[in-house]
Amino acid sequence: MEFRPPSYYALAALIDGPLHGYAIIKRAAELSDGDVRLSTGTLYAALDRAMGEGLVVAGEPYVERGRNRRDYELTPTGRKALQGEAAALARAAETVSLRLRAAGGGAAA
Amino acid sequence: MSWDRIFDVALYAYPREMRDRVGTEMRDTALELSAGSRRRLISESFSLISGGLRARGGAPAPASKREMVADCCARAVTVWSLVTFALLLGWERLNYTPGHKIIGVIAEGLPATGLLALAAGLSLVGYRRLAGLAGIASIGFILAGALSPGSFLLWHSSSAYHLRLAASYAVPTACYLVMVLAPAARRRSTRHLAWLLVVGLLGGISASPYPPVRLFPVVGLSNVLLLSVAIAGTYSLAVNVWRSIGFAVALIAFGIMSWTTGSLPVANLFDYLHAALTTLAPVALIATAAARLVSARRGLPG
């Protein structure tokens, strides 16, 4: 399965526990140091697909301070997929960093 | 208009199922996200519209391959019957228009026209099995009329011609059969009957002697209708790729008719347009729809 940054960070936002849509967007921005600014359309498309693939489950809808909300939670399958993706990204980063060092391009950040 | 309302309108871009399930939640999230920022309000509106169109484009296929094929066939033959109905109406009024190049030389007849209208109407409302039966009956009338001894087509009496004529109806006949044997479920709605009215009016006025509508006999009612189908198919690529494939199959049916009944190869500019619409457009539509489906199934969006 392929994760693009918005989906990756949207799912990563759920690592510490269930969150509603708005909280996922805020948490994803924090985790990515502001690089990923999810829009509502992108977030719900990602959540919809993730639910379809069993990576995320949705809780019951509720109203909080006049806002309609629903909490989303990572499933064990989703956690495993995220771990796999994180490991793949780490390997990719390491490979490139090693090559850069070997080529004398300086240490990668 | 308040932003709540604007977001509600934007959410209409989404498939109904998703809108009903998470529409209010999405609206409230968008409102909360864009609180105090007019720029963010605008970008969220566009995000909802584009997200909705993407959701429709990548909308899950019907549950099984069988349903997928049935749905495409139904969409294709509904478009085919609407266009053919309009052309037959024009035929009744004028005896000959360039539009009839696409149905070749067929026998005119009220039963065929009426049954095609019935097939189109039933399919539009959602009675697909009945629509399939009416459609098969209409093709039967068309072919029987074309091949009858009284037909003015006697000069086309070779068996090769008869075979070509029969072949030209292969696609719609196959689609109607699928509708009868394995109809795809569809929510019933009389609202869609408006399409029958629209094409009926187009067909009815196509033979008019009045200047504003004389364009049809010049350009060819078929080209006007087929161009509309091609545009609708292209638009559907962004909304529902399965619908787009249905439009493409309808165009293919007309393409086969054109080539097998001998109205092509091309003779003038409008014939070139006709050939492009019925040959190249469906191929391009299906290729693009397939690419979109493949990309929609790969990975998570965004």
CSV table of C-alpha atoms in Angstrom, one decimal:
chain,number,residue,atom,x,y,z
A,1,MET,CA,0.0,0.0,0.0
A,2,GLU,CA,1.2,3.5,-0.9
A,3,PHE,CA,1.0,6.3,1.6
A,4,ARG,CA,1.3,9.9,0.5
A,5,PRO,CA,2.3,12.5,3.1
A,6,PRO,CA,-1.2,13.8,3.9
A,7,SER,CA,-2.5,10.2,4.5
A,8,TYR,CA,0.6,9.2,6.3
A,9,TYR,CA,0.4,12.1,8.8
A,10,ALA,CA,-3.4,11.8,9.1
A,11,LEU,CA,-3.0,8.2,10.3
A,12,ALA,CA,0.1,9.0,12.3
A,13,ALA,CA,-2.1,11.6,14.2
A,14,LEU,CA,-4.1,8.6,15.5
A,15,ILE,CA,-1.1,6.8,17.1
A,16,ASP,CA,-1.8,8.2,20.6
A,17,GLY,CA,-5.5,7.5,20.5
A,18,PRO,CA,-8.8,8.3,18.8
A,19,LEU,CA,-9.3,11.9,17.5
A,20,HIS,CA,-12.1,13.7,15.7
A,21,GLY,CA,-11.5,15.3,12.2
A,22,TYR,CA,-10.5,18.7,13.3
A,23,ALA,CA,-8.1,17.3,16.0
A,24,ILE,CA,-6.5,15.0,13.4
A,25,ILE,CA,-5.8,18.0,11.1
A,26,LYS,CA,-4.2,20.0,14.0
A,27,ARG,CA,-2.2,17.0,15.2
A,28,ALA,CA,-1.0,16.2,11.6
A,29,ALA,CA,0.3,19.7,11.3
A,30,GLU,CA,2.1,19.4,14.6
A,31,LEU,CA,3.7,16.1,13.7
A,32,SER,CA,4.9,17.4,10.4
A,33,ASP,CA,6.2,20.7,11.8
A,34,GLY,CA,3.6,22.5,9.7
A,35,ASP,CA,4.6,20.9,6.5
A,36,VAL,CA,1.2,19.1,6.1
A,37,ARG,CA,-1.8,21.3,6.2
A,38,LEU,CA,-4.7,18.9,5.6
A,39,SER,CA,-7.9,20.3,4.1
A,40,THR,CA,-11.2,18.8,5.1
A,41,GLY,CA,-11.7,17.2,1.7
A,42,THR,CA,-8.3,15.6,1.7
A,43,LEU,CA,-8.7,14.3,5.3
A,44,TYR,CA,-12.1,12.7,4.8
A,45,ALA,CA,-10.9,11.1,1.5
A,46,ALA,CA,-8.0,9.6,3.4
A,47,LEU,CA,-10.1,8.5,6.3
A,48,ASP,CA,-12.7,7.0,3.9
A,49,ARG,CA,-10.1,5.0,2.1
A,50,ALA,CA,-8.4,4.0,5.3
A,51,MET,CA,-11.7,2.7,6.7
A,52,GLY,CA,-12.4,0.8,3.5
A,53,GLU,CA,-9.1,-0.9,3.9
A,54,GLY,CA,-9.6,-1.7,7.6
A,55,LEU,CA,-6.8,0.7,8.8
A,56,VAL,CA,-9.2,2.9,10.8
A,57,VAL,CA,-12.5,2.6,12.4
A,58,ALA,CA,-15.0,5.4,13.1
A,59,GLY,CA,-16.8,5.8,16.4
A,60,GLU,CA,-20.4,6.9,17.0
A,61,PRO,CA,-21.2,10.5,16.0
A,62,TYR,CA,-21.7,13.0,18.8
A,63,VAL,CA,-22.1,16.7,19.2
A,64,GLU,CA,-19.5,18.8,21.1
A,65,ARG,CA,-19.9,22.5,21.6
A,66,GLY,CA,-22.4,22.6,18.7
A,67,ARG,CA,-20.1,20.7,16.3
A,68,ASN,CA,-20.9,17.3,14.8
A,69,ARG,CA,-18.0,15.0,15.5
A,70,ARG,CA,-16.9,11.4,15.3
A,71,ASP,CA,-13.7,9.9,16.6
A,72,TYR,CA,-11.5,7.8,14.4
A,73,GLU,CA,-9.2,5.2,15.7
A,74,LEU,CA,-6.3,3.2,14.3
A,75,THR,CA,-6.9,-0.6,14.0
A,76,PRO,CA,-4.1,-3.1,14.7
A,77,THR,CA,-3.9,-3.5,10.9
A,78,GLY,CA,-3.6,0.3,10.5
A,79,ARG,CA,-0.9,0.5,13.2
A,80,LYS,CA,1.1,-2.3,11.5
A,81,ALA,CA,0.7,-0.6,8.1
A,82,LEU,CA,1.9,2.6,9.5
A,83,GLN,CA,4.9,0.9,11.2
A,84,GLY,CA,5.8,-0.7,7.9
A,85,GLU,CA,5.6,2.6,6.1
A,86,ALA,CA,7.7,4.4,8.7
A,87,ALA,CA,10.3,1.7,8.5
A,88,ALA,CA,10.4,1.9,4.7
A,89,LEU,CA,10.8,5.7,4.9
A,90,ALA,CA,13.6,5.4,7.4
A,91,ARG,CA,15.4,2.9,5.2
A,92,ALA,CA,15.0,5.2,2.2
A,93,ALA,CA,16.3,8.1,4.1
A,94,GLU,CA,19.2,6.1,5.4
A,95,THR,CA,20.1,4.9,1.9
A,96,VAL,CA,20.2,8.4,0.5
A,97,SER,CA,22.1,9.8,3.5
A,98,LEU,CA,24.8,7.1,3.1
A,99,ARG,CA,25.1,7.8,-0.6
A,100,LEU,CA,25.4,11.6,0.0
A,101,ARG,CA,28.1,11.0,2.7
A,102,ALA,CA,29.9,8.6,0.4
A,103,ALA,CA,29.8,11.1,-2.5
A,104,GLY,CA,31.2,13.8,-0.2
A,105,GLY,CA,28.0,15.9,-0.3
A,106,GLY,CA,28.1,16.5,3.4
A,107,ALA,CA,26.0,14.9,6.2
A,108,ALA,CA,22.3,14.7,5.5
A,109,ALA,CA,20.1,16.4,8.0
B,1,MET,CA,-25.4,33.2,2.0
B,2,SER,CA,-23.8,31.9,5.2
B,3,TRP,CA,-20.6,29.7,5.1
B,4,ASP,CA,-22.6,26.9,6.6
B,5,ARG,CA,-24.9,27.0,3.6
B,6,ILE,CA,-22.0,27.4,1.1
B,7,PHE,CA,-20.3,24.3,2.6
B,8,ASP,CA,-23.6,22.4,2.5
B,9,VAL,CA,-23.8,23.2,-1.2
B,10,ALA,CA,-20.2,22.3,-1.8
B,11,LEU,CA,-20.9,18.9,-0.2
B,12,TYR,CA,-23.3,18.1,-3.0
B,13,ALA,CA,-20.1,17.2,-5.0
B,14,TYR,CA,-19.9,14.1,-2.9
B,15,PRO,CA,-21.7,10.9,-3.6
B,16,ARG,CA,-25.0,10.8,-1.6
B,17,GLU,CA,-23.9,7.9,0.6
B,18,MET,CA,-20.8,9.7,1.8
B,19,ARG,CA,-22.7,13.0,2.2
B,20,ASP,CA,-25.4,11.4,4.3
B,21,ARG,CA,-22.8,9.5,6.4
B,22,VAL,CA,-20.2,12.3,7.2
B,23,GLY,CA,-21.6,15.5,5.5
B,24,THR,CA,-22.5,17.4,8.7
B,25,GLU,CA,-19.2,16.3,10.3
B,26,MET,CA,-17.2,17.5,7.3
B,27,ARG,CA,-19.1,20.8,7.2
B,28,ASP,CA,-18.4,21.5,10.9
B,29,THR,CA,-14.8,20.5,10.5
B,30,ALA,CA,-14.4,22.9,7.6
B,31,LEU,CA,-16.1,25.7,9.6
B,32,GLU,CA,-13.9,25.1,12.6
B,33,LEU,CA,-10.7,24.9,10.5
B,34,SER,CA,-11.4,28.1,8.7
B,35,ALA,CA,-12.7,30.2,11.6
B,36,GLY,CA,-11.6,33.8,11.3
B,37,SER,CA,-9.9,33.3,7.9
B,38,ARG,CA,-11.9,34.2,4.8
B,39,ARG,CA,-9.1,32.8,2.7
B,40,ARG,CA,-9.3,29.4,4.4
B,41,LEU,CA,-13.1,29.5,4.0
B,42,ILE,CA,-12.7,29.8,0.3
B,43,SER,CA,-9.9,27.2,0.1
B,44,GLU,CA,-12.0,24.8,2.2
B,45,SER,CA,-15.0,25.2,-0.2
B,46,PHE,CA,-12.8,24.3,-3.1
B,47,SER,CA,-11.3,21.4,-1.2
B,48,LEU,CA,-14.8,20.0,-0.5
B,49,ILE,CA,-15.8,20.4,-4.2
B,50,SER,CA,-12.6,18.8,-5.5
B,51,GLY,CA,-12.7,16.1,-2.8
B,52,GLY,CA,-16.3,15.3,-3.7
B,53,LEU,CA,-15.5,15.0,-7.4
B,54,ARG,CA,-12.6,12.8,-6.6
B,55,ALA,CA,-14.7,10.7,-4.4
B,56,ARG,CA,-17.2,10.3,-7.2
B,57,GLY,CA,-14.5,9.5,-9.7
B,58,GLY,CA,-13.0,6.9,-7.5
B,59,ALA,CA,-16.4,5.8,-6.2
B,60,PRO,CA,-16.3,2.1,-5.4
B,61,ALA,CA,-17.3,-0.1,-8.2
B,62,PRO,CA,-20.6,-2.0,-7.8
B,63,ALA,CA,-20.2,-4.9,-5.5
B,64,SER,CA,-19.3,-7.5,-8.2
B,65,LYS,CA,-18.1,-7.6,-11.7
B,66,ARG,CA,-21.5,-8.8,-12.8
B,67,GLU,CA,-23.1,-5.7,-11.3
B,68,MET,CA,-20.4,-3.5,-12.8
B,69,VAL,CA,-21.0,-4.9,-16.3
B,70,ALA,CA,-24.8,-4.7,-15.9
B,71,ASP,CA,-24.6,-1.1,-14.8
B,72,CYS,CA,-22.4,0.0,-17.6
B,73,CYS,CA,-24.7,-1.8,-20.1
B,74,ALA,CA,-27.7,-0.1,-18.7
B,75,ARG,CA,-26.2,3.3,-18.9
B,76,ALA,CA,-24.9,2.7,-22.4
B,77,VAL,CA,-28.1,1.5,-23.8
B,78,THR,CA,-30.1,4.2,-22.1
B,79,VAL,CA,-28.0,6.8,-23.9
B,80,TRP,CA,-28.2,4.8,-27.1
B,81,SER,CA,-32.0,4.5,-27.0
B,82,LEU,CA,-32.4,8.2,-26.2
B,83,VAL,CA,-30.2,9.3,-29.2
B,84,THR,CA,-31.8,6.8,-31.5
B,85,PHE,CA,-35.3,7.8,-30.4
B,86,ALA,CA,-34.5,11.4,-31.3
B,87,LEU,CA,-33.1,10.4,-34.7
B,88,LEU,CA,-36.1,8.3,-35.4
B,89,LEU,CA,-38.4,11.1,-34.5
B,90,GLY,CA,-36.5,13.3,-37.0
B,91,TRP,CA,-36.8,10.6,-39.6
B,92,GLU,CA,-40.5,10.5,-39.1
B,93,ARG,CA,-40.7,14.2,-39.7
B,94,LEU,CA,-38.3,14.6,-42.5
B,95,ASN,CA,-37.8,11.2,-44.1
B,96,TYR,CA,-34.1,12.0,-44.5
B,97,THR,CA,-31.6,14.0,-42.4
B,98,PRO,CA,-27.9,13.6,-42.2
B,99,GLY,CA,-28.5,12.4,-38.7
B,100,HIS,CA,-29.6,9.1,-40.1
B,101,LYS,CA,-26.2,8.2,-41.3
B,102,ILE,CA,-25.6,6.8,-37.9
B,103,ILE,CA,-28.5,4.4,-38.0
B,104,GLY,CA,-27.8,3.7,-41.6
B,105,VAL,CA,-30.8,2.9,-43.7
B,106,ILE,CA,-33.4,1.6,-41.4
B,107,ALA,CA,-37.1,1.3,-41.9
B,108,GLU,CA,-39.2,4.0,-40.3
B,109,GLY,CA,-42.0,3.0,-38.1
B,110,LEU,CA,-44.0,4.2,-35.2
B,111,PRO,CA,-43.8,0.9,-33.2
B,112,ALA,CA,-40.0,1.0,-33.2
B,113,THR,CA,-40.0,4.7,-32.2
B,114,GLY,CA,-42.6,4.2,-29.5
B,115,LEU,CA,-40.9,1.1,-28.1
B,116,LEU,CA,-37.5,2.9,-28.0
B,117,ALA,CA,-39.1,5.8,-26.1
B,118,LEU,CA,-40.6,3.3,-23.7
B,119,ALA,CA,-37.3,1.5,-23.3
B,120,ALA,CA,-35.5,4.8,-22.6
B,121,GLY,CA,-38.2,6.0,-20.2
B,122,LEU,CA,-38.4,2.8,-18.2
B,123,SER,CA,-34.6,2.7,-17.9
B,124,LEU,CA,-34.4,6.3,-16.8
B,125,VAL,CA,-37.0,5.7,-14.1
B,126,GLY,CA,-35.2,2.5,-13.0
B,127,TYR,CA,-37.3,-0.4,-14.4
B,128,ARG,CA,-34.4,-1.9,-16.2
B,129,ARG,CA,-35.7,-5.4,-16.9
B,130,LEU,CA,-38.8,-4.0,-18.5
B,131,ALA,CA,-36.7,-1.5,-20.4
B,132,GLY,CA,-34.6,-4.3,-21.7
B,133,LEU,CA,-37.6,-6.1,-23.0
B,134,ALA,CA,-39.0,-3.0,-24.7
B,135,GLY,CA,-35.6,-2.3,-26.2
B,136,ILE,CA,-35.2,-5.8,-27.7
B,137,ALA,CA,-38.7,-5.4,-29.1
B,138,SER,CA,-37.9,-2.1,-30.7
B,139,ILE,CA,-34.8,-3.5,-32.3
B,140,GLY,CA,-36.9,-6.3,-33.6
B,141,PHE,CA,-39.3,-3.9,-35.2
B,142,ILE,CA,-36.4,-1.8,-36.7
B,143,LEU,CA,-34.7,-4.9,-38.3
B,144,ALA,CA,-38.0,-6.4,-39.4
B,145,GLY,CA,-39.0,-3.2,-41.1
B,146,ALA,CA,-35.6,-2.7,-42.7
B,147,LEU,CA,-35.5,-6.2,-44.1
B,148,SER,CA,-39.2,-6.5,-45.1
B,149,PRO,CA,-40.1,-6.9,-48.8
B,150,GLY,CA,-41.9,-3.5,-48.7
B,151,SER,CA,-38.8,-1.7,-47.5
B,152,PHE,CA,-37.4,1.0,-49.8
B,153,LEU,CA,-34.1,-0.7,-49.1
B,154,LEU,CA,-34.7,-3.5,-51.5
B,155,TRP,CA,-31.7,-2.3,-53.5
B,156,HIS,CA,-29.7,-3.3,-50.4
B,157,SER,CA,-31.0,-6.8,-50.6
B,158,SER,CA,-27.7,-8.7,-50.4
B,159,SER,CA,-27.3,-11.1,-47.5
B,160,ALA,CA,-24.0,-9.4,-46.7
B,161,TYR,CA,-25.9,-6.2,-46.2
B,162,HIS,CA,-28.4,-8.0,-44.0
B,163,LEU,CA,-25.6,-9.3,-41.9
B,164,ARG,CA,-24.0,-5.9,-41.6
B,165,LEU,CA,-27.3,-4.4,-40.6
B,166,ALA,CA,-27.8,-7.1,-37.9
B,167,ALA,CA,-24.2,-6.6,-36.7
B,168,SER,CA,-24.8,-2.9,-36.3
B,169,TYR,CA,-27.4,-3.6,-33.6
B,170,ALA,CA,-25.2,-6.1,-31.8
B,171,VAL,CA,-24.0,-3.8,-29.0
B,172,PRO,CA,-27.5,-2.4,-28.0
B,173,THR,CA,-29.0,-5.9,-28.3
B,174,ALA,CA,-26.3,-7.3,-26.0
B,175,CYS,CA,-26.8,-4.5,-23.5
B,176,TYR,CA,-30.6,-4.9,-23.6
B,177,LEU,CA,-30.2,-8.7,-23.0
B,178,VAL,CA,-27.9,-8.0,-20.0
B,179,MET,CA,-30.7,-5.7,-18.7
B,180,VAL,CA,-33.2,-8.4,-19.0
B,181,LEU,CA,-31.1,-11.3,-17.6
B,182,ALA,CA,-29.1,-9.4,-14.9
B,183,PRO,CA,-30.5,-6.0,-14.3
B,184,ALA,CA,-28.4,-3.7,-12.1
B,185,ALA,CA,-30.4,-2.3,-9.2
B,186,ARG,CA,-31.2,1.4,-9.4
B,187,ARG,CA,-33.1,3.7,-7.2
B,188,ARG,CA,-36.4,4.6,-8.9
B,189,SER,CA,-36.9,8.2,-9.8
B,190,THR,CA,-39.2,9.8,-12.4
B,191,ARG,CA,-37.0,12.9,-12.3
B,192,HIS,CA,-34.7,11.5,-15.0
B,193,LEU,CA,-37.6,11.3,-17.5
B,194,ALA,CA,-36.8,14.9,-18.3
B,195,TRP,CA,-34.0,13.6,-20.5
B,196,LEU,CA,-36.6,11.8,-22.7
B,197,LEU,CA,-38.5,15.1,-23.0
B,198,VAL,CA,-35.3,17.0,-24.0
B,199,VAL,CA,-34.2,14.5,-26.7
B,200,GLY,CA,-37.8,14.1,-27.9
B,201,LEU,CA,-38.0,17.9,-28.4
B,202,LEU,CA,-34.6,17.9,-30.3
B,203,GLY,CA,-35.8,15.1,-32.5
B,204,GLY,CA,-39.1,16.7,-33.1
B,205,ILE,CA,-37.7,20.1,-34.1
B,206,SER,CA,-34.9,18.7,-36.1
B,207,ALA,CA,-37.0,18.7,-39.2
B,208,SER,CA,-38.4,22.1,-38.6
B,209,PRO,CA,-38.2,24.6,-41.6
B,210,TYR,CA,-37.6,27.5,-39.3
B,211,PRO,CA,-34.1,29.1,-39.4
B,212,PRO,CA,-33.0,28.7,-35.8
B,213,VAL,CA,-33.4,24.9,-35.9
B,214,ARG,CA,-32.4,24.3,-39.5
B,215,LEU,CA,-28.9,23.9,-38.2
B,216,PHE,CA,-29.6,20.4,-37.2
B,217,PRO,CA,-30.2,19.1,-40.8
B,218,VAL,CA,-27.0,20.9,-41.8
B,219,VAL,CA,-24.7,19.8,-39.0
B,220,GLY,CA,-26.6,16.5,-38.5
B,221,LEU,CA,-28.7,15.9,-35.5
B,222,SER,CA,-26.6,12.9,-34.9
B,223,ASN,CA,-23.5,15.1,-34.5
B,224,VAL,CA,-25.2,17.4,-32.1
B,225,LEU,CA,-26.4,14.5,-30.0
B,226,LEU,CA,-23.1,12.5,-30.2
B,227,LEU,CA,-21.1,15.6,-29.3
B,228,SER,CA,-23.3,16.0,-26.2
B,229,VAL,CA,-22.7,12.3,-25.3
B,230,ALA,CA,-19.0,12.8,-25.7
B,231,ILE,CA,-19.0,15.9,-23.5
B,232,ALA,CA,-21.1,14.2,-20.9
B,233,GLY,CA,-18.7,11.2,-21.0
B,234,THR,CA,-15.7,13.5,-20.5
B,235,TYR,CA,-17.4,15.4,-17.7
B,236,SER,CA,-18.3,12.0,-16.1
B,237,LEU,CA,-14.6,11.2,-15.9
B,238,ALA,CA,-14.4,13.6,-13.0
B,239,VAL,CA,-17.6,12.5,-11.4
B,240,ASN,CA,-18.2,8.8,-12.0
B,241,VAL,CA,-15.9,6.8,-14.3
B,242,TRP,CA,-18.4,4.0,-14.6
B,243,ARG,CA,-20.9,6.4,-16.1
B,244,SER,CA,-18.2,7.6,-18.4
B,245,ILE,CA,-17.6,4.1,-19.6
B,246,GLY,CA,-21.3,3.7,-20.2
B,247,PHE,CA,-21.3,6.8,-22.5
B,248,ALA,CA,-18.3,5.4,-24.3
B,249,VAL,CA,-20.0,2.1,-25.0
B,250,ALA,CA,-23.0,4.0,-26.4
B,251,LEU,CA,-20.6,5.9,-28.7
B,252,ILE,CA,-19.0,2.6,-29.8
B,253,ALA,CA,-22.5,1.2,-30.7
B,254,PHE,CA,-23.0,4.2,-33.0
B,255,GLY,CA,-19.5,3.8,-34.4
B,256,ILE,CA,-20.2,0.1,-35.3
B,257,MET,CA,-23.4,1.1,-36.9
B,258,SER,CA,-21.7,3.8,-39.0
B,259,TRP,CA,-19.0,1.6,-40.3
B,260,THR,CA,-21.1,-1.5,-40.8
B,261,THR,CA,-24.0,0.1,-42.6
B,262,GLY,CA,-21.7,1.9,-45.0
B,263,SER,CA,-22.3,5.6,-44.1
B,264,LEU,CA,-18.6,5.9,-43.5
B,265,PRO,CA,-15.9,6.3,-44.8
B,266,VAL,CA,-16.2,10.0,-44.6
B,267,ALA,CA,-17.3,12.4,-47.2
B,268,ASN,CA,-17.4,15.8,-45.7
B,269,LEU,CA,-16.4,17.8,-42.6
B,270,PHE,CA,-19.4,16.7,-40.6
B,271,ASP,CA,-18.7,13.1,-41.5
B,272,TYR,CA,-15.2,13.5,-40.2
B,273,LEU,CA,-16.7,14.9,-36.9
B,274,HIS,CA,-19.0,12.0,-36.8
B,275,ALA,CA,-16.2,9.5,-37.4
B,276,ALA,CA,-14.1,11.1,-34.7
B,277,LEU,CA,-17.0,11.1,-32.2
B,278,THR,CA,-17.9,7.5,-32.7
B,279,THR,CA,-14.4,6.0,-33.1
B,280,LEU,CA,-11.8,8.1,-31.3
B,281,ALA,CA,-13.9,9.6,-28.5
B,282,PRO,CA,-15.0,6.3,-26.9
B,283,VAL,CA,-11.5,4.9,-27.1
B,284,ALA,CA,-10.1,8.0,-25.4
B,285,LEU,CA,-12.8,7.9,-22.8
B,286,ILE,CA,-12.3,4.3,-21.9
B,287,ALA,CA,-8.6,4.6,-21.8
B,288,THR,CA,-8.8,7.6,-19.4
B,289,ALA,CA,-11.5,6.0,-17.3
B,290,ALA,CA,-9.4,2.9,-16.9
B,291,ALA,CA,-6.3,5.0,-15.9
B,292,ARG,CA,-8.4,6.8,-13.3
B,293,LEU,CA,-9.7,3.6,-11.9
B,294,VAL,CA,-6.3,2.1,-11.6
B,295,SER,CA,-4.9,5.3,-9.9
B,296,ALA,CA,-8.0,5.4,-7.6
B,297,ARG,CA,-7.3,1.9,-6.4
B,298,ARG,CA,-3.6,2.6,-5.6
B,299,GLY,CA,-2.8,3.8,-2.2
B,300,LEU,CA,-4.5,6.5,-0.2
B,301,PRO,CA,-5.5,9.7,-1.7
B,302,GLY,CA,-3.8,13.0,-1.0
